[in-house]
CSV table of C-alpha atoms and ligand atoms in Angstrom, one decimal:
chain,number,residue,atom,x,y,z
U,54,UNK,CA,0.0,60.0,-94.2
U,55,UNK,CA,-1.3,62.7,-91.9
U,56,UNK,CA,-1.4,66.5,-92.8
U,57,UNK,CA,-0.6,69.0,-90.1
U,58,UNK,CA,-1.2,72.7,-90.4
U,59,UNK,CA,0.9,75.1,-88.3
U,60,UNK,CA,3.5,72.4,-87.5
U,61,UNK,CA,6.3,74.9,-87.1
U,62,UNK,CA,4.6,76.6,-84.2
U,63,UNK,CA,4.7,75.8,-80.5
U,64,UNK,CA,2.1,73.0,-80.2
U,65,UNK,CA,2.4,71.8,-83.8
U,66,UNK,CA,6.1,71.2,-83.6
U,67,UNK,CA,5.8,69.4,-80.3
U,68,UNK,CA,3.0,67.3,-81.9
U,69,UNK,CA,5.2,66.4,-84.9
U,70,UNK,CA,8.2,65.5,-82.8
U,71,UNK,CA,6.1,63.3,-80.6
U,72,UNK,CA,4.3,61.8,-83.6
U,73,UNK,CA,7.5,60.8,-85.4
U,74,UNK,CA,8.9,59.4,-82.2
U,75,UNK,CA,5.9,57.2,-81.7
U,76,UNK,CA,4.7,56.3,-85.3
U,77,UNK,CA,6.0,55.2,-88.6
U,78,UNK,CA,3.4,57.2,-90.5
U,79,UNK,CA,4.8,60.3,-92.4
U,80,UNK,CA,3.6,63.9,-91.7
U,81,UNK,CA,3.1,66.7,-94.2
U,82,UNK,CA,3.8,69.9,-92.2
U,83,UNK,CA,2.1,72.8,-94.0
U,84,UNK,CA,3.0,76.1,-92.4
U,85,UNK,CA,3.2,79.7,-93.5
U,86,UNK,CA,6.2,80.5,-91.3
U,87,UNK,CA,4.7,83.6,-89.8
U,88,UNK,CA,6.7,85.3,-87.0
U,89,UNK,CA,5.4,82.4,-84.8
U,90,UNK,CA,6.8,79.5,-86.8
U,91,UNK,CA,10.4,78.4,-86.5
U,92,UNK,CA,12.2,75.6,-88.4
U,93,UNK,CA,14.6,75.6,-85.4
U,94,UNK,CA,11.8,73.7,-83.6
U,95,UNK,CA,12.2,70.9,-86.1
U,96,UNK,CA,15.9,70.6,-86.5
U,97,UNK,CA,15.9,67.1,-85.0
U,98,UNK,CA,13.6,65.8,-87.9
U,99,UNK,CA,15.1,67.9,-90.7
U,100,UNK,CA,16.7,64.8,-92.3
U,101,UNK,CA,13.8,62.5,-91.5
U,102,UNK,CA,12.1,61.5,-94.8
U,103,UNK,CA,8.8,61.1,-92.8
U,104,UNK,CA,8.7,64.8,-92.2
U,105,UNK,CA,7.7,66.7,-95.4
U,106,UNK,CA,7.7,70.4,-94.8
U,107,UNK,CA,5.8,72.7,-97.2
U,108,UNK,CA,5.6,76.4,-96.7
U,109,UNK,CA,2.2,77.9,-97.5
U,110,UNK,CA,-1.0,79.6,-96.4
U,111,UNK,CA,-4.0,77.5,-95.3
U,112,UNK,CA,-6.2,80.0,-97.1
U,113,UNK,CA,-4.6,79.0,-100.5
U,114,UNK,CA,-7.2,76.4,-101.6
U,115,UNK,CA,-5.4,75.6,-104.9
U,116,UNK,CA,-2.1,74.9,-103.2
U,117,UNK,CA,-3.7,72.9,-100.4
U,118,UNK,CA,-5.8,70.9,-102.9
U,119,UNK,CA,-2.7,70.1,-104.9
U,120,UNK,CA,-1.0,68.8,-101.8
U,121,UNK,CA,-4.0,66.7,-100.8
U,122,UNK,CA,-4.0,65.2,-104.3
U,123,UNK,CA,-0.3,64.4,-104.1
U,124,UNK,CA,-0.2,63.0,-100.5
U,125,UNK,CA,-3.7,61.7,-100.0
U,126,UNK,CA,-3.7,62.3,-96.2
U,127,UNK,CA,-6.1,60.1,-94.1
U,128,UNK,CA,-6.3,62.9,-91.5
U,129,UNK,CA,-5.8,66.6,-91.2
U,130,UNK,CA,-4.8,68.1,-87.8
U,131,UNK,CA,-5.4,71.9,-87.9
U,132,UNK,CA,-3.1,73.9,-85.6
U,133,UNK,CA,-2.4,76.8,-87.8
U,134,UNK,CA,-3.7,80.1,-86.3
U,135,UNK,CA,-2.7,83.5,-85.1
U,136,UNK,CA,-2.5,82.6,-81.4
U,137,UNK,CA,-1.5,85.6,-79.3
U,138,UNK,CA,-4.3,87.5,-77.5
U,139,UNK,CA,-2.3,90.7,-77.1
U,140,UNK,CA,-1.6,90.9,-80.8
U,141,UNK,CA,-5.3,90.3,-81.6
U,142,UNK,CA,-6.1,93.4,-79.5
U,143,UNK,CA,-3.6,95.6,-81.3
U,144,UNK,CA,-4.1,94.1,-84.8
U,145,UNK,CA,-7.2,91.9,-85.2
U,146,UNK,CA,-7.2,91.7,-89.0
U,147,UNK,CA,-4.6,88.9,-89.3
U,148,UNK,CA,-6.7,86.9,-86.9
U,149,UNK,CA,-9.8,87.1,-89.0
U,150,UNK,CA,-7.7,86.4,-92.1
U,151,UNK,CA,-6.1,83.2,-90.9
U,152,UNK,CA,-8.4,81.9,-88.1
U,153,UNK,CA,-11.7,82.6,-89.9
U,154,UNK,CA,-11.0,83.0,-93.7
U,155,UNK,CA,-8.0,80.6,-93.6
U,156,UNK,CA,-10.0,77.9,-91.8
U,157,UNK,CA,-12.8,78.4,-94.2
U,158,UNK,CA,-10.5,77.9,-97.2
U,159,UNK,CA,-8.9,74.9,-95.6
U,160,UNK,CA,-12.3,73.4,-94.9
U,161,UNK,CA,-13.3,73.8,-98.6
U,162,UNK,CA,-10.2,72.0,-99.8
U,163,UNK,CA,-10.8,69.3,-97.2
U,164,UNK,CA,-14.4,68.8,-98.2
U,165,UNK,CA,-13.4,68.4,-101.9
U,166,UNK,CA,-10.6,65.9,-100.9
U,167,UNK,CA,-12.9,63.9,-98.7
U,168,UNK,CA,-15.6,63.8,-101.4
U,169,UNK,CA,-13.0,62.3,-103.8
U,170,UNK,CA,-12.0,59.4,-101.5
U,171,UNK,CA,-13.3,55.9,-101.9
U,172,UNK,CA,-16.2,55.1,-99.6
U,173,UNK,CA,-14.1,53.0,-97.1
U,174,UNK,CA,-11.6,55.9,-96.8
U,175,UNK,CA,-14.4,58.4,-96.4
U,176,UNK,CA,-15.5,56.6,-93.2
U,177,UNK,CA,-12.1,56.6,-91.6
U,178,UNK,CA,-11.0,60.1,-92.7
U,179,UNK,CA,-10.8,62.8,-89.9
U,180,UNK,CA,-10.4,66.6,-89.8
U,181,UNK,CA,-9.3,67.5,-86.3
U,182,UNK,CA,-9.6,71.1,-85.4
U,183,UNK,CA,-7.5,72.4,-82.5
U,184,UNK,CA,-9.2,75.1,-80.6
U,185,UNK,CA,-9.1,76.9,-77.2
U,186,UNK,CA,-11.0,77.2,-73.9
U,187,UNK,CA,-11.1,81.0,-74.6
U,188,UNK,CA,-14.2,80.6,-76.8
U,189,UNK,CA,-16.3,80.0,-73.6
U,190,UNK,CA,-15.4,83.5,-72.2
U,191,UNK,CA,-14.5,84.1,-68.6
U,192,UNK,CA,-15.5,82.4,-65.3
U,193,UNK,CA,-16.2,83.9,-61.9
U,194,UNK,CA,-14.2,82.6,-58.9
U,195,UNK,CA,-16.8,80.1,-57.8
U,196,UNK,CA,-18.1,79.1,-61.3
U,197,UNK,CA,-17.8,75.4,-62.4
U,198,UNK,CA,-15.1,74.8,-65.1
U,199,UNK,CA,-16.1,74.9,-68.8
U,200,UNK,CA,-17.7,71.8,-70.2
U,201,UNK,CA,-18.3,70.9,-73.9
U,202,UNK,CA,-21.8,72.4,-73.5
U,203,UNK,CA,-20.8,75.7,-72.0
U,204,UNK,CA,-22.1,78.7,-73.9
U,205,UNK,CA,-19.8,80.4,-76.3
U,206,UNK,CA,-18.9,83.9,-75.1
U,207,UNK,CA,-15.6,84.9,-76.7
U,208,UNK,CA,-14.2,88.2,-75.3
U,209,UNK,CA,-11.1,89.0,-77.4
U,210,UNK,CA,-10.7,89.3,-81.2
U,211,UNK,CA,-8.5,86.1,-80.9
U,212,UNK,CA,-11.1,84.1,-79.1
U,213,UNK,CA,-13.9,85.4,-81.3
U,214,UNK,CA,-11.9,84.3,-84.4
U,215,UNK,CA,-11.4,80.9,-82.9
U,216,UNK,CA,-15.1,80.7,-82.0
U,217,UNK,CA,-16.0,81.5,-85.6
U,218,UNK,CA,-13.7,78.7,-86.8
U,219,UNK,CA,-15.2,76.2,-84.4
U,220,UNK,CA,-18.7,77.1,-85.7
U,221,UNK,CA,-17.5,76.6,-89.3
U,222,UNK,CA,-16.1,73.2,-88.5
U,223,UNK,CA,-19.3,72.2,-86.7
U,224,UNK,CA,-21.3,73.3,-89.7
U,225,UNK,CA,-19.2,71.2,-92.1
U,226,UNK,CA,-20.0,68.2,-90.0
U,227,UNK,CA,-23.7,69.0,-89.7
U,228,UNK,CA,-24.2,70.0,-93.3
U,229,UNK,CA,-21.8,67.9,-95.4
U,230,UNK,CA,-21.2,65.0,-93.0
U,231,UNK,CA,-17.4,65.8,-92.9
U,232,UNK,CA,-15.9,63.6,-90.1
U,233,UNK,CA,-14.7,66.5,-87.9
U,234,UNK,CA,-13.3,66.4,-84.3
U,235,UNK,CA,-12.9,69.6,-82.3
U,236,UNK,CA,-10.7,70.0,-79.2
U,237,UNK,CA,-10.8,73.0,-76.9
U,238,UNK,CA,-7.7,73.1,-74.7
U,239,UNK,CA,-6.5,75.2,-71.8
U,240,UNK,CA,-3.1,77.1,-71.6
U,241,UNK,CA,-0.2,75.0,-72.8
U,242,UNK,CA,3.4,75.4,-71.7
U,243,UNK,CA,6.7,73.6,-72.4
U,244,UNK,CA,9.5,73.5,-74.9
U,245,UNK,CA,9.4,75.8,-78.0
U,246,UNK,CA,6.8,78.1,-76.5
U,247,UNK,CA,7.3,81.5,-78.3
U,248,UNK,CA,8.8,84.1,-75.8
U,249,UNK,CA,5.9,86.5,-76.2
U,250,UNK,CA,3.7,84.3,-74.0
U,251,UNK,CA,3.7,84.6,-70.2
U,252,UNK,CA,5.9,81.6,-69.1
U,253,UNK,CA,8.7,81.8,-71.7
U,254,UNK,CA,8.7,85.6,-71.5
U,255,UNK,CA,9.1,85.6,-67.8
U,256,UNK,CA,12.0,83.0,-68.0
U,257,UNK,CA,13.7,84.9,-70.8
U,258,UNK,CA,13.3,88.3,-69.1
U,259,UNK,CA,14.4,87.0,-65.7
U,260,UNK,CA,17.7,85.6,-67.2
U,261,UNK,CA,18.4,88.9,-69.0
U,262,UNK,CA,17.8,91.0,-65.9
U,263,UNK,CA,14.7,92.7,-67.4
U,264,UNK,CA,11.4,93.5,-65.6
U,265,UNK,CA,8.9,90.6,-65.3
U,266,UNK,CA,5.6,92.2,-66.4
U,267,UNK,CA,2.5,91.1,-64.6
U,268,UNK,CA,-0.7,92.5,-66.0
U,269,UNK,CA,-3.1,94.2,-63.6
U,270,UNK,CA,-3.2,92.6,-60.1
U,271,UNK,CA,-1.9,89.2,-61.4
U,272,UNK,CA,-4.9,87.4,-59.9
U,273,UNK,CA,-6.2,86.2,-63.2
U,274,UNK,CA,-6.4,82.4,-63.3
U,275,UNK,CA,-5.3,80.1,-66.1
U,276,UNK,CA,-5.5,76.2,-66.2
U,277,UNK,CA,-2.1,75.0,-67.3
U,278,UNK,CA,-1.4,71.8,-69.4
U,279,UNK,CA,2.1,70.5,-70.3
U,280,UNK,CA,2.3,70.5,-74.1
U,281,UNK,CA,3.2,66.8,-74.5
U,282,UNK,CA,0.0,65.9,-72.5
U,283,UNK,CA,-2.0,68.0,-75.1
U,284,UNK,CA,-0.2,66.2,-77.9
U,285,UNK,CA,-1.2,62.8,-76.4
U,286,UNK,CA,-4.8,64.0,-76.0
U,287,UNK,CA,-4.9,65.0,-79.7
U,288,UNK,CA,-3.5,61.6,-80.8
U,289,UNK,CA,-6.1,59.9,-78.6
U,290,UNK,CA,-9.0,62.0,-80.1
U,291,UNK,CA,-7.7,61.3,-83.6
U,292,UNK,CA,-7.6,57.6,-82.9
U,293,UNK,CA,-10.9,57.1,-80.9
U,294,UNK,CA,-12.9,60.4,-81.0
U,295,UNK,CA,-16.4,60.3,-82.4
U,296,UNK,CA,-16.9,62.4,-85.5
U,297,UNK,CA,-18.9,65.6,-84.8
U,298,UNK,CA,-17.9,65.5,-81.1
U,299,UNK,CA,-16.1,68.2,-79.1
U,300,UNK,CA,-13.5,67.3,-76.4
U,301,UNK,CA,-12.3,69.7,-73.7
U,302,UNK,CA,-8.7,69.2,-72.7
U,303,UNK,CA,-7.1,70.6,-69.6
U,304,UNK,CA,-4.7,69.8,-66.8
U,305,UNK,CA,-6.8,70.5,-63.7
U,306,UNK,CA,-4.0,73.0,-62.8
U,307,UNK,CA,-5.6,76.4,-62.0
U,308,UNK,CA,-3.0,79.0,-61.0
U,309,UNK,CA,-3.0,82.7,-60.7
U,310,UNK,CA,-0.6,84.5,-63.0
U,311,UNK,CA,1.3,85.9,-60.0
U,312,UNK,CA,1.6,82.4,-58.5
U,313,UNK,CA,3.1,81.1,-61.8
U,314,UNK,CA,5.6,84.0,-61.9
U,315,UNK,CA,6.6,83.3,-58.3
U,316,UNK,CA,7.1,79.6,-59.1
U,317,UNK,CA,9.3,80.5,-62.1
U,318,UNK,CA,11.4,82.9,-60.0
U,319,UNK,CA,11.8,80.3,-57.2
U,320,UNK,CA,12.9,77.6,-59.6
U,321,UNK,CA,15.4,79.9,-61.3
U,322,UNK,CA,16.7,81.0,-57.9
U,323,UNK,CA,17.6,77.4,-57.3
U,324,UNK,CA,18.8,76.4,-60.8
U,325,UNK,CA,20.5,79.6,-61.9
U,326,UNK,CA,20.9,81.9,-58.9
U,327,UNK,CA,21.6,85.6,-59.3
U,328,UNK,CA,24.7,87.0,-57.7
U,329,UNK,CA,22.5,88.9,-55.2
U,330,UNK,CA,18.8,88.8,-54.4
U,331,UNK,CA,15.9,86.9,-56.0
U,332,UNK,CA,14.4,86.9,-59.5
U,333,UNK,CA,11.2,88.0,-57.7
U,334,UNK,CA,12.8,91.4,-57.3
U,335,UNK,CA,12.3,91.9,-61.1
U,336,UNK,CA,8.5,91.5,-60.9
U,337,UNK,CA,6.8,94.7,-62.2
U,338,UNK,CA,3.0,95.3,-62.2
U,339,UNK,CA,2.0,96.9,-65.5
U,340,UNK,CA,-1.3,98.1,-67.1
U,341,UNK,CA,-3.9,95.3,-67.5
U,342,UNK,CA,-4.7,93.7,-70.9
U,343,UNK,CA,-7.8,95.3,-72.4
U,344,UNK,CA,-10.9,93.1,-71.8
U,345,UNK,CA,-8.7,90.6,-69.8
U,346,UNK,CA,-10.6,87.4,-69.0
U,347,UNK,CA,-10.4,86.8,-65.3
U,348,UNK,CA,-10.5,83.0,-65.1
U,349,UNK,CA,-10.4,79.9,-67.4
U,350,UNK,CA,-10.8,76.3,-66.1
U,351,UNK,CA,-11.5,73.2,-68.0
U,352,UNK,CA,-13.6,70.2,-67.0
U,353,UNK,CA,-11.8,67.4,-68.8
U,354,UNK,CA,-14.0,64.5,-67.6
U,355,UNK,CA,-15.4,63.7,-71.0
U,356,UNK,CA,-12.1,62.9,-72.7
U,357,UNK,CA,-11.0,61.1,-69.5
U,358,UNK,CA,-14.1,59.0,-69.3
U,359,UNK,CA,-14.8,58.4,-73.1
U,360,UNK,CA,-11.3,58.1,-74.4
U,361,UNK,CA,-9.2,57.2,-71.3
U,362,UNK,CA,-6.8,60.1,-71.6
U,363,UNK,CA,-5.2,61.6,-68.5
U,364,UNK,CA,-2.4,64.2,-68.2
U,365,UNK,CA,0.9,62.6,-67.1
U,366,UNK,CA,2.5,65.8,-65.7
U,367,UNK,CA,1.5,67.8,-62.7
U,368,UNK,CA,2.2,71.5,-62.8
U,369,UNK,CA,5.1,71.0,-60.5
U,370,UNK,CA,6.8,68.4,-62.7
U,371,UNK,CA,6.0,70.2,-66.0
U,372,UNK,CA,7.1,73.6,-64.9
U,373,UNK,CA,10.5,72.2,-63.6
U,374,UNK,CA,11.1,70.5,-67.0
U,375,UNK,CA,10.1,73.7,-68.8
U,376,UNK,CA,12.5,75.9,-66.9
U,377,UNK,CA,15.3,73.3,-67.4
U,378,UNK,CA,14.6,73.2,-71.1
U,379,UNK,CA,14.8,77.0,-71.4
U,380,UNK,CA,18.1,77.1,-69.4
U,381,UNK,CA,19.5,74.4,-71.8
U,382,UNK,CA,18.2,76.1,-74.9
U,383,UNK,CA,19.0,79.8,-74.5
U,384,UNK,CA,20.3,79.8,-78.0
U,385,UNK,CA,16.8,79.0,-79.3
U,386,UNK,CA,15.5,82.0,-77.5
U,387,UNK,CA,18.4,84.2,-78.6
U,388,UNK,CA,17.7,83.3,-82.2
U,389,UNK,CA,14.1,84.5,-81.9
U,390,UNK,CA,15.1,87.6,-80.0
U,391,UNK,CA,17.7,88.5,-82.7
U,392,UNK,CA,15.4,87.5,-85.6
U,393,UNK,CA,18.0,85.0,-86.7
U,394,UNK,CA,15.3,82.3,-86.9
U,395,UNK,CA,13.6,84.1,-89.8
U,396,UNK,CA,16.5,83.1,-92.1
U,397,UNK,CA,14.6,79.9,-92.6
U,398,UNK,CA,11.6,81.7,-94.1
U,399,UNK,CA,13.4,82.7,-97.3
U,400,UNK,CA,15.5,79.5,-97.7
U,401,UNK,CA,12.5,77.2,-97.4
U,402,UNK,CA,10.2,79.4,-99.4
U,403,UNK,CA,12.4,79.4,-102.5
U,404,UNK,CA,13.3,75.7,-102.2
U,405,UNK,CA,9.6,74.7,-101.8
U,406,UNK,CA,8.3,77.1,-104.5
U,407,UNK,CA,10.1,75.1,-107.2
U,408,UNK,CA,8.8,71.7,-105.9
U,409,UNK,CA,5.2,72.9,-105.6
U,410,UNK,CA,5.3,74.5,-109.1
U,411,UNK,CA,6.6,71.3,-110.5
U,412,UNK,CA,3.7,69.5,-108.9
U,413,UNK,CA,0.9,71.7,-110.1
N,527,NAD,P1,1.7,79.3,-82.5
N,527,NAD,O1,1.4,80.8,-82.7
N,527,NAD,O2,2.9,79.0,-81.7
N,527,NAD,O3,1.9,78.6,-84.0
N,527,NAD,C1,1.0,78.9,-85.0
N,527,NAD,C2,1.7,78.3,-86.3
N,527,NAD,O4,0.8,78.5,-87.4
N,527,NAD,C3,3.0,79.0,-86.7
N,527,NAD,O5,3.9,78.0,-87.1
N,527,NAD,C4,2.6,79.8,-87.9
N,527,NAD,O6,3.6,80.0,-88.8
N,527,NAD,C5,1.5,79.0,-88.5
N,527,NAD,N1,0.5,79.8,-89.3
N,527,NAD,C6,-0.1,81.0,-88.9
N,527,NAD,N2,-0.9,81.4,-89.9
N,527,NAD,C7,-0.8,80.5,-90.9
N,527,NAD,C8,-1.5,80.4,-92.1
N,527,NAD,N3,-2.3,81.3,-92.6
N,527,NAD,N4,-1.2,79.3,-92.9
N,527,NAD,C9,-0.4,78.3,-92.5
N,527,NAD,N5,0.3,78.4,-91.3
N,527,NAD,C10,0.0,79.5,-90.5
N,527,NAD,O7,0.4,78.7,-81.9
N,527,NAD,P2,0.3,77.5,-80.9
N,527,NAD,O8,0.4,78.1,-79.5
N,527,NAD,O9,1.2,76.4,-81.2
N,527,NAD,O10,-1.2,77.1,-81.1
N,527,NAD,C11,-1.6,76.1,-82.1
N,527,NAD,C12,-3.1,76.0,-82.1
N,527,NAD,O11,-3.6,75.6,-80.8
N,527,NAD,C13,-3.8,77.3,-82.4
N,527,NAD,O12,-4.9,77.0,-83.2
N,527,NAD,C14,-4.3,77.8,-81.1
N,527,NAD,O13,-5.5,78.6,-81.2
N,527,NAD,C15,-4.6,76.5,-80.3
N,527,NAD,N6,-4.4,76.6,-78.9
N,527,NAD,C16,-3.3,77.0,-78.3
N,527,NAD,C17,-3.1,77.0,-76.9
N,527,NAD,C18,-1.8,77.5,-76.3
N,527,NAD,O14,-1.8,77.6,-75.0
N,527,NAD,N7,-0.8,77.8,-77.0
N,527,NAD,C19,-4.1,76.5,-76.1
N,527,NAD,C20,-5.3,76.0,-76.8
N,527,NAD,C21,-5.4,76.1,-78.1
N,528,DAU,O1,-6.4,79.4,-72.8
N,528,DAU,C1,-5.8,79.0,-74.0
N,528,DAU,C2,-5.0,80.2,-74.6
N,528,DAU,O2,-3.9,80.3,-73.9
N,528,DAU,C3,-4.7,79.9,-76.1
N,528,DAU,O3,-5.8,79.8,-76.9
N,528,DAU,C4,-3.8,81.1,-76.6
N,528,DAU,O4,-3.4,80.8,-78.0
N,528,DAU,C5,-2.6,81.2,-75.7
N,528,DAU,O5,-1.8,82.2,-76.2
N,528,DAU,C6,-3.0,81.4,-74.3
N,528,DAU,O6,-3.6,82.7,-74.1
N,528,DAU,P1,-3.4,83.6,-72.8
N,528,DAU,O7,-3.7,85.0,-73.1
N,528,DAU,O8,-4.0,83.0,-71.6
N,528,DAU,O9,-1.7,83.4,-72.7
N,528,DAU,P2,-0.6,84.4,-72.4
N,528,DAU,O10,0.6,83.6,-72.2
N,528,DAU,O11,-0.5,85.5,-73.4
N,528,DAU,O12,-1.1,85.0,-71.0
N,528,DAU,C7,-1.3,84.2,-69.9
N,528,DAU,C8,-1.8,85.1,-68.7
N,528,DAU,O13,-0.7,85.9,-68.3
N,528,DAU,C9,-2.9,86.0,-69.2
N,528,DAU,O14,-3.8,86.2,-68.1
N,528,DAU,C10,-2.2,87.4,-69.4
N,528,DAU,C11,-1.0,87.3,-68.5
N,528,DAU,N1,0.2,88.0,-68.9
N,528,DAU,C12,0.7,87.7,-70.1
N,528,DAU,C13,1.9,88.3,-70.6
N,528,DAU,C14,2.4,88.0,-72.0
N,528,DAU,C15,0.9,88.8,-68.0
N,528,DAU,O15,0.5,89.1,-66.9
N,528,DAU,N2,2.1,89.4,-68.5
N,528,DAU,C16,2.6,89.2,-69.7
N,528,DAU,O16,3.7,89.7,-70.1
């Protein structure tokens, strides 16, 4: 049994769908169902007995401890976080609460669970912390990509909160010997990406005839990785990563934001042409993000060399699949835009409350 936090979000849900397609082992999916979590991402496994969904907050140590005692997971994969940089600028408190205090509460529950395991299980147990390349700050045009030994220099409340969580995880390995693994990944894209983030927002706005907002001059660079490649990397780190180590994960796909928006418009022009003109006509330059990091790039040679992982998708193949998925799943986006997806929050909450109370 593995225990996933944040499994109703973008990467977490892709991870669970991939995991259940490739393994017999069951997954406990522990998610608060904030605005970013949607049970619509998991409809295809809603009847699968190997997917056990529990709604709750990672900072709730008592609740998490009760679940660990019940399910005895051999590994925790920690995705749960507040993840959107713009939101962290306008309201940082939730980021400190979940990413810092929440991760701390989770680590405390994990430490107690790990200490209670038989010696043989202690050795094989893993806590895998999913983090971001943003903790390393920003790069100049000619700087070498971030490696695992790059200095931490987070620039947004989001990246600072993730950096703090990385340091807590590191300290639990160093101090208590907890078998932790940390991954720092570049920008993901693919199915179930919440339409507040650049790629899904541009696709959704393009199809609804709205402006396509490009921050500042659009020359900021991000290193894009198709989400299923990230999921494969996490599975590989879980399987063969060395406790206490950090692995950078990236797709060697540096693109300016404007280039990404152009590519999206051009694919949409081919797959879903407008009656007149190009989607590029909707591009609108808007005020820049405060403290906007100019460039991220990941040096992924460690995970490639030590664990034999390599991305399967190029940016060209991944972005085509992504646009195709959004064209075929416009109802998924419409449910989010209308707020309909939030109906799950109450249904599941009340169902699960009873089950958890009975367990405690
Ligand atoms: P997301 O915002 O799509 O999903 C986050 C999930 O966590 C949601 O389902 C939400 O309900 C849940 N959650 C939030 N607070 C919680 C809490 N207190 N308790 C329990 N569940 C809670 O995020 P994502 O894009 O899927 O990112 C997942 C992880 O990967 C994050 O830790 C993020 O920092 C990291 N990451 C993301 C990217 C990316 O490009 N999206 C890249 C590198 C690293
Ligand atoms: O690098 C990894 C990080 O990637 C993750 O840790 C974060 O959780 C994830 O959200 C992502 O952060 P970014 O800030 O890079 O992603 P976002 O999609 O918000 O923005 C990508 C770039 O596009 C960034 O330079 C800002 C720009 N942008 C974004 C939006 C939403 C625009 O120009 N217009 C927009 O409307």
